[in-house]
PDB file of C-alpha atoms in Angstrom:
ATOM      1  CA  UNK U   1     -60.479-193.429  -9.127  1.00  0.00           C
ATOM      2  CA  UNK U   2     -63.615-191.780  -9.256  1.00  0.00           C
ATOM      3  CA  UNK U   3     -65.197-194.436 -11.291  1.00  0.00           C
ATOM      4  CA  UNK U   4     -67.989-196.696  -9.807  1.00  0.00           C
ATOM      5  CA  UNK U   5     -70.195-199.323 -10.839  1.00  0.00           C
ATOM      6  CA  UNK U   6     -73.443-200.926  -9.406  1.00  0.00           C
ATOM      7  CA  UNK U   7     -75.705-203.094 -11.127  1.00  0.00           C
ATOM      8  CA  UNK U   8     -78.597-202.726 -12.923  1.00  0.00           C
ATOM      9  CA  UNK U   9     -81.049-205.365 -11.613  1.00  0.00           C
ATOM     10  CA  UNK U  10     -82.541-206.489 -14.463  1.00  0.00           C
ATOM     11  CA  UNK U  11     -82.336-209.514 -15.646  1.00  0.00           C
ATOM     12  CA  UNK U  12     -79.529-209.483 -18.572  1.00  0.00           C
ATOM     13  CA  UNK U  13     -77.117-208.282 -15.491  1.00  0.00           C
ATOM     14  CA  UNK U  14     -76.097-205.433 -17.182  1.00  0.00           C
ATOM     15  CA  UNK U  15     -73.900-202.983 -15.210  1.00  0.00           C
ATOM     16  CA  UNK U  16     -74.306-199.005 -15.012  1.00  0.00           C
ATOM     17  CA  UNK U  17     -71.317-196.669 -14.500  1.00  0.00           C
ATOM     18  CA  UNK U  18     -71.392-194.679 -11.598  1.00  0.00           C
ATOM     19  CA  UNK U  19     -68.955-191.275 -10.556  1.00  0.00           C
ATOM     20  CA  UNK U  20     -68.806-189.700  -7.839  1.00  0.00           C
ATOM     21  CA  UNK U  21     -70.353-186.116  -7.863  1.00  0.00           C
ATOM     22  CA  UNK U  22     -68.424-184.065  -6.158  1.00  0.00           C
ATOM     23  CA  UNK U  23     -64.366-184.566  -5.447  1.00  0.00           C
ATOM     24  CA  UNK U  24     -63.986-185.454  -1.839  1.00  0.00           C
ATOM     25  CA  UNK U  25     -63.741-187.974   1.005  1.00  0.00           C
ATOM     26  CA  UNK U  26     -66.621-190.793   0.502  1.00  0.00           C
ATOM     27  CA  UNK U  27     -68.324-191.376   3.768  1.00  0.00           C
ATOM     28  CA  UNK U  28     -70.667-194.161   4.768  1.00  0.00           C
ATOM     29  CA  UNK U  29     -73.999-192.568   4.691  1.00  0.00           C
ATOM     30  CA  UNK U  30     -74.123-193.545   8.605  1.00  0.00           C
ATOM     31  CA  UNK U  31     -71.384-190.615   9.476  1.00  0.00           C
ATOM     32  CA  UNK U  32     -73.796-187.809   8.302  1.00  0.00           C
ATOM     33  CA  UNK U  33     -74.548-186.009  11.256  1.00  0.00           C
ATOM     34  CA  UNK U  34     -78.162-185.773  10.710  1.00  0.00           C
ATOM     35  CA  UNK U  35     -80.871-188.439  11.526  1.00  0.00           C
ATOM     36  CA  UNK U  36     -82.744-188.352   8.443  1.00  0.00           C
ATOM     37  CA  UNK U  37     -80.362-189.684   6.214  1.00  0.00           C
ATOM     38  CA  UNK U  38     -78.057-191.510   8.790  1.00  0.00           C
ATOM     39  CA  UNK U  39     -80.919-193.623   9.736  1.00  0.00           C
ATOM     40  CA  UNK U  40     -81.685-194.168   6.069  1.00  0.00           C
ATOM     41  CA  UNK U  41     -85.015-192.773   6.290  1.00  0.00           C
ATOM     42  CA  UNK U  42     -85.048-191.129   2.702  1.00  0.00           C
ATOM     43  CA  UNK U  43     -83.075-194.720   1.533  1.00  0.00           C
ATOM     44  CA  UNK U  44     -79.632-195.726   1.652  1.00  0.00           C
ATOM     45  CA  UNK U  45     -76.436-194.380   0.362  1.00  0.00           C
ATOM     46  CA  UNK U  46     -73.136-192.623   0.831  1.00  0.00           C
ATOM     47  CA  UNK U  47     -72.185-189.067   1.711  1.00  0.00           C
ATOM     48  CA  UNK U  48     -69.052-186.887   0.377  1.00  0.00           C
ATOM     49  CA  UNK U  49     -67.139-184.408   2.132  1.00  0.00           C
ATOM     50  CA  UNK U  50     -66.436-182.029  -0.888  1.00  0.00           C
ATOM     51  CA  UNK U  51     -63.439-180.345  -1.459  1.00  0.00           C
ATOM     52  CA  UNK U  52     -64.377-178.787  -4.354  1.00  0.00           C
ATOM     53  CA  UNK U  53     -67.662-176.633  -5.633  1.00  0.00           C
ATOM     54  CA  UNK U  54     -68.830-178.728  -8.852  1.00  0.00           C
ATOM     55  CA  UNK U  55     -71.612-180.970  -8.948  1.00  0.00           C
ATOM     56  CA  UNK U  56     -71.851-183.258 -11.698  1.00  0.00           C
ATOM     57  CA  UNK U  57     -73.849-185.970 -13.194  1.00  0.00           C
ATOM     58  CA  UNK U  58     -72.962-189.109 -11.680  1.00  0.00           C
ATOM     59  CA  UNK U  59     -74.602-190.917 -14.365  1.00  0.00           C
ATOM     60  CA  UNK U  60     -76.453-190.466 -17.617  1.00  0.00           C
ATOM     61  CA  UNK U  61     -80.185-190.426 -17.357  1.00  0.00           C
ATOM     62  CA  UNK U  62     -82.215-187.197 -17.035  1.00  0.00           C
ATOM     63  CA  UNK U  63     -83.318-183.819 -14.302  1.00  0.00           C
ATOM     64  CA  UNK U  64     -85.698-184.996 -12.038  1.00  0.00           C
ATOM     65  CA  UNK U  65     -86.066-182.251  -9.692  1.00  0.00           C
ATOM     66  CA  UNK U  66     -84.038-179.334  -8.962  1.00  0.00           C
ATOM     67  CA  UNK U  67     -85.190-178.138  -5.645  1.00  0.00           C
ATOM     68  CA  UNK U  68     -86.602-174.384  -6.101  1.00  0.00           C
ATOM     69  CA  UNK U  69     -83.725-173.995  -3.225  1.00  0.00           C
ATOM     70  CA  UNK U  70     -81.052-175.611  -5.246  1.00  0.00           C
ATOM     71  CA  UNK U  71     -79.643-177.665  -2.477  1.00  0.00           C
ATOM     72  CA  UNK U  72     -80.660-180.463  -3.753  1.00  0.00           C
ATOM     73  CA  UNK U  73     -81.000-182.479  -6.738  1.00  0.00           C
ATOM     74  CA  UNK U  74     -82.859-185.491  -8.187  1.00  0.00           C
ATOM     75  CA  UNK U  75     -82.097-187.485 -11.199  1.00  0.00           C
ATOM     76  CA  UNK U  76     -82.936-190.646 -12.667  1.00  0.00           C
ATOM     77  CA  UNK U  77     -80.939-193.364 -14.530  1.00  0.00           C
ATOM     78  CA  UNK U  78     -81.400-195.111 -17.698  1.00  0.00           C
ATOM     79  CA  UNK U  79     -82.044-197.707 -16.064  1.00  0.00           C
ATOM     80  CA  UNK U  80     -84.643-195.970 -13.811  1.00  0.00           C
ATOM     81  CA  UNK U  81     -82.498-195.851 -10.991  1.00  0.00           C
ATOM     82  CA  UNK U  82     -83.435-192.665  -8.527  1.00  0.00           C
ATOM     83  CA  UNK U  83     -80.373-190.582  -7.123  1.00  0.00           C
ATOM     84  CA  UNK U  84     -81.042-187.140  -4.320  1.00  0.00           C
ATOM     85  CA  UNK U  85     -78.051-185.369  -3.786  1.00  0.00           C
ATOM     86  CA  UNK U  86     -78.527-183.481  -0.971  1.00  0.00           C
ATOM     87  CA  UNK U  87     -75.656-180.514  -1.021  1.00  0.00           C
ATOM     88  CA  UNK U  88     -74.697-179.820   2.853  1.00  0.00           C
ATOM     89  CA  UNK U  89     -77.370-179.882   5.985  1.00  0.00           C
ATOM     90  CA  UNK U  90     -79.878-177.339   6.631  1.00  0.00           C
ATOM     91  CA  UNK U  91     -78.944-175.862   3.238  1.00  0.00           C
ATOM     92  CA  UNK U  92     -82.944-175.343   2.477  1.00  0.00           C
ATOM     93  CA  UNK U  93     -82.251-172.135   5.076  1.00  0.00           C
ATOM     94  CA  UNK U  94     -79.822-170.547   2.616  1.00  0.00           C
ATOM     95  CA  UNK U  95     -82.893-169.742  -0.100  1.00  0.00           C
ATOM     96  CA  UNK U  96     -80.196-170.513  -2.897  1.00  0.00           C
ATOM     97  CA  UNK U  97     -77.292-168.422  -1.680  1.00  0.00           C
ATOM     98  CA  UNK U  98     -74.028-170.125  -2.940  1.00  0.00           C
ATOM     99  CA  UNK U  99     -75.718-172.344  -5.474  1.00  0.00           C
ATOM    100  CA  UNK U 100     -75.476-171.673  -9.632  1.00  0.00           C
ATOM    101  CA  UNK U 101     -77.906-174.578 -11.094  1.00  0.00           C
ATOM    102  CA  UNK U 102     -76.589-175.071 -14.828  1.00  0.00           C
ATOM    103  CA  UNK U 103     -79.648-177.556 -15.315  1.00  0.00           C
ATOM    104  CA  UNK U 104     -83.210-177.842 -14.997  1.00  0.00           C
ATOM    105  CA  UNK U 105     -86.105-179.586 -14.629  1.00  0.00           C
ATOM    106  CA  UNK U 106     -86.404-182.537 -17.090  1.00  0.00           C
ATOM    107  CA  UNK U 107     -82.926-181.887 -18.743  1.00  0.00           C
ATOM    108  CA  UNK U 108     -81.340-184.998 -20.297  1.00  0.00           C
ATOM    109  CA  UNK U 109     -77.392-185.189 -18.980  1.00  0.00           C
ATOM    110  CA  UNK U 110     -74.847-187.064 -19.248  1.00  0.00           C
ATOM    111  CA  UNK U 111     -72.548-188.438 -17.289  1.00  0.00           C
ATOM    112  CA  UNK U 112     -69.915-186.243 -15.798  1.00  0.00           C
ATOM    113  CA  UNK U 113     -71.685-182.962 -17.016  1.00  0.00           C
ATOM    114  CA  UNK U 114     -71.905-180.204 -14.732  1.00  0.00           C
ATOM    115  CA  UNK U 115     -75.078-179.811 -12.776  1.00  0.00           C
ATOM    116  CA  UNK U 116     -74.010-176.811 -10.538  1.00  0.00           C
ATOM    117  CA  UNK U 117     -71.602-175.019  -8.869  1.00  0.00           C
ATOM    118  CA  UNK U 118     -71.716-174.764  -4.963  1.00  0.00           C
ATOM    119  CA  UNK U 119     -69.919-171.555  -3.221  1.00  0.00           C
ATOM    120  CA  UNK U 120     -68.555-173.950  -0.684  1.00  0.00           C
ATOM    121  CA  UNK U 121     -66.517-171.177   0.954  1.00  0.00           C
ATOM    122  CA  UNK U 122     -69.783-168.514   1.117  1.00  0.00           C
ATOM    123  CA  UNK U 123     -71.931-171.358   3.001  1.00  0.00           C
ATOM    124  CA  UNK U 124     -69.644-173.546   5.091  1.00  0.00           C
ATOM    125  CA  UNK U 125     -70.140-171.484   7.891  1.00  0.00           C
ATOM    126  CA  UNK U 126     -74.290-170.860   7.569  1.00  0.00           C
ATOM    127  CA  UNK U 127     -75.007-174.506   7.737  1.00  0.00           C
ATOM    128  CA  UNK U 128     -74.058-177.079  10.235  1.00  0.00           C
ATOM    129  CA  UNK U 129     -72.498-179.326   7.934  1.00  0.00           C
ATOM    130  CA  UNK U 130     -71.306-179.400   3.712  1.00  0.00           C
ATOM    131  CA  UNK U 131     -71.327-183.424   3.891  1.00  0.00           C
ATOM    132  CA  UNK U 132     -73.352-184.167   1.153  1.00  0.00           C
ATOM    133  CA  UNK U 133     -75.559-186.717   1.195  1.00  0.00           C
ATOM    134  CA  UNK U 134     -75.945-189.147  -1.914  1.00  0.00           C
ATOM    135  CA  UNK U 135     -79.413-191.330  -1.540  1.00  0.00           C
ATOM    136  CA  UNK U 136     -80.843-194.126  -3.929  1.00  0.00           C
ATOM    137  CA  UNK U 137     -84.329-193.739  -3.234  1.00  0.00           C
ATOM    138  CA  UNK U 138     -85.961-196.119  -5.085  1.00  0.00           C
ATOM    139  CA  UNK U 139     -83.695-199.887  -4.315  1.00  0.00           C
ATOM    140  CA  UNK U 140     -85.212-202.943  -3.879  1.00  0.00           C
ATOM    141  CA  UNK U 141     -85.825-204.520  -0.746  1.00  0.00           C
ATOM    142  CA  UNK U 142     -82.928-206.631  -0.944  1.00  0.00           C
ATOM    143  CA  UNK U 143     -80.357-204.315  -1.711  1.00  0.00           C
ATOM    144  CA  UNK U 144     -78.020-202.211  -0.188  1.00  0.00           C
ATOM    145  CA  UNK U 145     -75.558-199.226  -0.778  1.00  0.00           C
ATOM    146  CA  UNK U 146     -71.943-200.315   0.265  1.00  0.00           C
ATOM    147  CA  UNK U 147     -68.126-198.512  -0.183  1.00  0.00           C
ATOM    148  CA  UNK U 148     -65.689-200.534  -1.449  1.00  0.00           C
ATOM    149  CA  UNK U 149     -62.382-199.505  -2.680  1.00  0.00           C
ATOM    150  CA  UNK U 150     -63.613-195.623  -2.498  1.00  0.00           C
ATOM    151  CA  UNK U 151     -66.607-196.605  -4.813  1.00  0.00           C
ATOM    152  CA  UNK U 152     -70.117-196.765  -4.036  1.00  0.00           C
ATOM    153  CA  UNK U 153     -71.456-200.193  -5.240  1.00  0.00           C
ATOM    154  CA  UNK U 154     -75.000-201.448  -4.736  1.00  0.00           C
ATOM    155  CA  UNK U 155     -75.185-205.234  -3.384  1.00  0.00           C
TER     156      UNK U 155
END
């Protein structure tokens, strides 16, 4: 279910897995109540509404950035595809309350291993929203970040 695929745009067409990283309702990025990513000003993509406190890697690839903050996250493909998870709104405010990285900075991971854990429940209520946004920075002019079947595909 979780299980999501977009392509690699290169030329031999291959295709890169993609999960989900965090359990919870996918949300077209538009929903996110907050202008900067639901006017696709950091790039396009999808949001979840978690309903559970682990973060993992939606692909295999490598650390980019782990905000000193820890709300947010940057890694990079194999294929050199960019990915920010952005954990809630406003979460920059908590200073790292409620967030347990289990990564860092230029860490290799793989695929489904866990990044960090988020005290949902300790910051729901500090922050105006947990929606977290999930942003390709780095597409191609052409392309675009659509949900189909409760996956997040890139057309």
């Amino acid at each position: 279910m979780f299980k999501n695929l977009f392509k690699k745009n290169q030329s031999n067409s291959e295709e890169s897995k993609f999960i989900l990283p965090l359990e919870g309702k996918l949300l077209p990025i538009e929903e996110v109540p907050d202008p900067v990513f639901s006017q696709k000003m950091m790039g396009d993509g999808a949001a979840i509404d978690p309903t559970n406190g682990t973060l993992i890697s939606p692909v295999d690839g490598q650390v980019v950035n782990i905000f000193p903050t820890k709300h947010a996250i940057s890694l990079m493909d194999n294929n050199g595809r960019e990915i920010l998870i952005h954990v809630g709104l406003d979460t920059v405010t908590l200073k790292g309350e409620g967030f347990t990285s289990h990564v860092e900075d230029g860490q290799k991971v793989k695929q489904g291993q866990k990044l960090m854990d988020i005290d949902f429940e300790a910051i729901k209520d500090k922050v105006p929203s947990i929606i977290t946004p999930i942003i390709f920075t780095n597409l191609k002019e052409n392309e675009k970040v659509v949900i189909e079947n409760n996956e997040i595909k890139i057309v």
